[in-house]
Amino acid sequence: QVQLVQSGAEVKRPGASVKVSCKASAYIFGNYYMHWVRQAPGQGLEWLGVINPTGGSTTYAQKFLGRVTMTRDTSTTTVYLELSRLRYDDTAIYYCVHSGWDDWGQGTLVTVSS
Amino acid sequence: IQLTQSPSPLSASVGDRVTITCRASQDIKTYLAWYQQKPGQAPKLLIYAASTLQSGVPSRFSGSGSGTDFTLTISSLQPEDFATYSCQQVDSYPFTFGPGTKVDI
């Protein structure tokens, strides 16, 4: 059974950066891309981008270009999402999602507040 | 690619046949998935490739469509089906989601 375990909730000031981790287990890490999706309170789902764990190549949603960075550590089978220059409307639950789309992390609440 | 859903919200009763529509702004062939989400939970994949039922999902759920028009049907609504349903296109980046349809009593 694929397991995706994310890091804990974060509270950040506007303008700061946040880095969320997602540790994957129970499958071959390099065989599946990993996506990041977020959901603001009471809102729909929004795709941020995807990383290929094998080579580290990424594709980001244009909306987040310049602010988002996805990386991975193959030695620990962990992927990371870093979002910089945080704004109040970045407050959301951030999910990592296996590329089969049937396995999601538990979500990480990022709150941007002064 | 933009996705729209209708109706929203949707009021229904146990035992009802429920149909939710998702429309894409351009041809996505059958690269469409449906999710169910309950409060406080991550989305759950119900259907992929427009009409393929994900393993473990009850057979009362079904999907159809291709191109730009898609439907999710629940043949007989059960109490545990009251939730929000969202479509997603995986034809091309950026992958996008519909706004969601809340099914309530």
Tab-separated table of C-alpha atoms in Angstrom, chain B residues 15-84:
chain	number	residue	atom	x	y	z
B	15	GLY	CA	-32.200	6.342	-3.408
B	16	ASP	CA	-32.158	9.093	-6.031
B	17	ARG	CA	-30.348	8.754	-9.330
B	18	VAL	CA	-27.888	11.627	-9.479
B	19	THR	CA	-26.065	12.971	-12.517
B	20	ILE	CA	-23.299	15.562	-12.424
B	21	THR	CA	-21.958	17.134	-15.589
B	22	CYS	CA	-18.441	18.345	-16.332
B	23	ARG	CA	-17.642	20.356	-19.441
B	24	ALA	CA	-14.128	21.074	-20.727
B	25	SER	CA	-13.168	24.185	-22.668
B	26	GLN	CA	-11.449	22.041	-25.301
B	27	ASP	CA	-11.232	18.439	-26.425
B	28	ILE	CA	-9.618	16.279	-23.722
B	29	LYS	CA	-10.521	12.962	-25.316
B	30	THR	CA	-11.157	10.712	-22.295
B	31	TYR	CA	-8.479	12.149	-20.023
B	32	LEU	CA	-10.885	12.903	-17.226
B	33	ALA	CA	-11.139	11.746	-13.624
B	34	TRP	CA	-13.773	12.122	-10.937
B	35	TYR	CA	-13.163	12.527	-7.212
B	36	GLN	CA	-15.285	12.411	-4.095
B	37	GLN	CA	-14.290	14.543	-1.124
B	38	LYS	CA	-15.756	14.642	2.355
B	39	PRO	CA	-15.019	17.366	4.917
B	40	GLY	CA	-11.592	17.050	6.471
B	41	GLN	CA	-10.491	14.333	4.066
B	42	ALA	CA	-8.299	14.167	0.977
B	43	PRO	CA	-10.077	13.589	-2.328
B	44	LYS	CA	-10.791	9.997	-3.283
B	45	LEU	CA	-10.421	8.825	-6.874
B	46	LEU	CA	-13.672	7.332	-8.161
B	47	ILE	CA	-13.267	7.127	-11.934
B	48	TYR	CA	-10.409	7.625	-14.356
B	49	ALA	CA	-10.195	7.664	-18.135
B	50	ALA	CA	-13.728	9.071	-18.077
B	51	SER	CA	-15.439	5.732	-17.453
B	52	THR	CA	-13.111	3.302	-15.655
B	53	LEU	CA	-14.140	2.573	-12.089
B	54	GLN	CA	-11.277	2.725	-9.597
B	55	SER	CA	-10.750	-0.505	-7.683
B	56	GLY	CA	-12.907	-0.696	-4.574
B	57	VAL	CA	-15.398	1.954	-5.672
B	58	PRO	CA	-19.025	0.765	-5.548
B	59	SER	CA	-20.617	-0.071	-8.873
B	60	ARG	CA	-23.398	2.469	-8.331
B	61	PHE	CA	-20.851	5.048	-9.543
B	62	SER	CA	-20.328	5.332	-13.270
B	63	GLY	CA	-18.796	7.792	-15.684
B	64	SER	CA	-19.251	8.529	-19.342
B	65	GLY	CA	-18.326	10.980	-22.027
B	66	SER	CA	-15.487	12.049	-24.270
B	67	GLY	CA	-14.246	15.183	-25.920
B	68	THR	CA	-15.710	18.059	-23.933
B	69	ASP	CA	-18.782	16.651	-22.177
B	70	PHE	CA	-18.697	14.177	-19.312
B	71	THR	CA	-21.058	12.848	-16.679
B	72	LEU	CA	-20.765	11.166	-13.326
B	73	THR	CA	-23.810	9.137	-12.329
B	74	ILE	CA	-24.722	7.656	-8.972
B	75	SER	CA	-27.451	5.137	-9.676
B	76	SER	CA	-28.943	5.039	-6.183
B	77	LEU	CA	-27.670	7.616	-3.732
B	78	GLN	CA	-26.570	6.218	-0.378
B	79	PRO	CA	-26.142	8.149	2.879
B	80	GLU	CA	-22.356	7.920	2.610
B	81	ASP	CA	-22.436	9.538	-0.856
B	82	PHE	CA	-23.280	13.002	0.436
B	83	ALA	CA	-20.047	14.786	-0.422
B	84	THR	CA	-18.437	17.099	-2.962
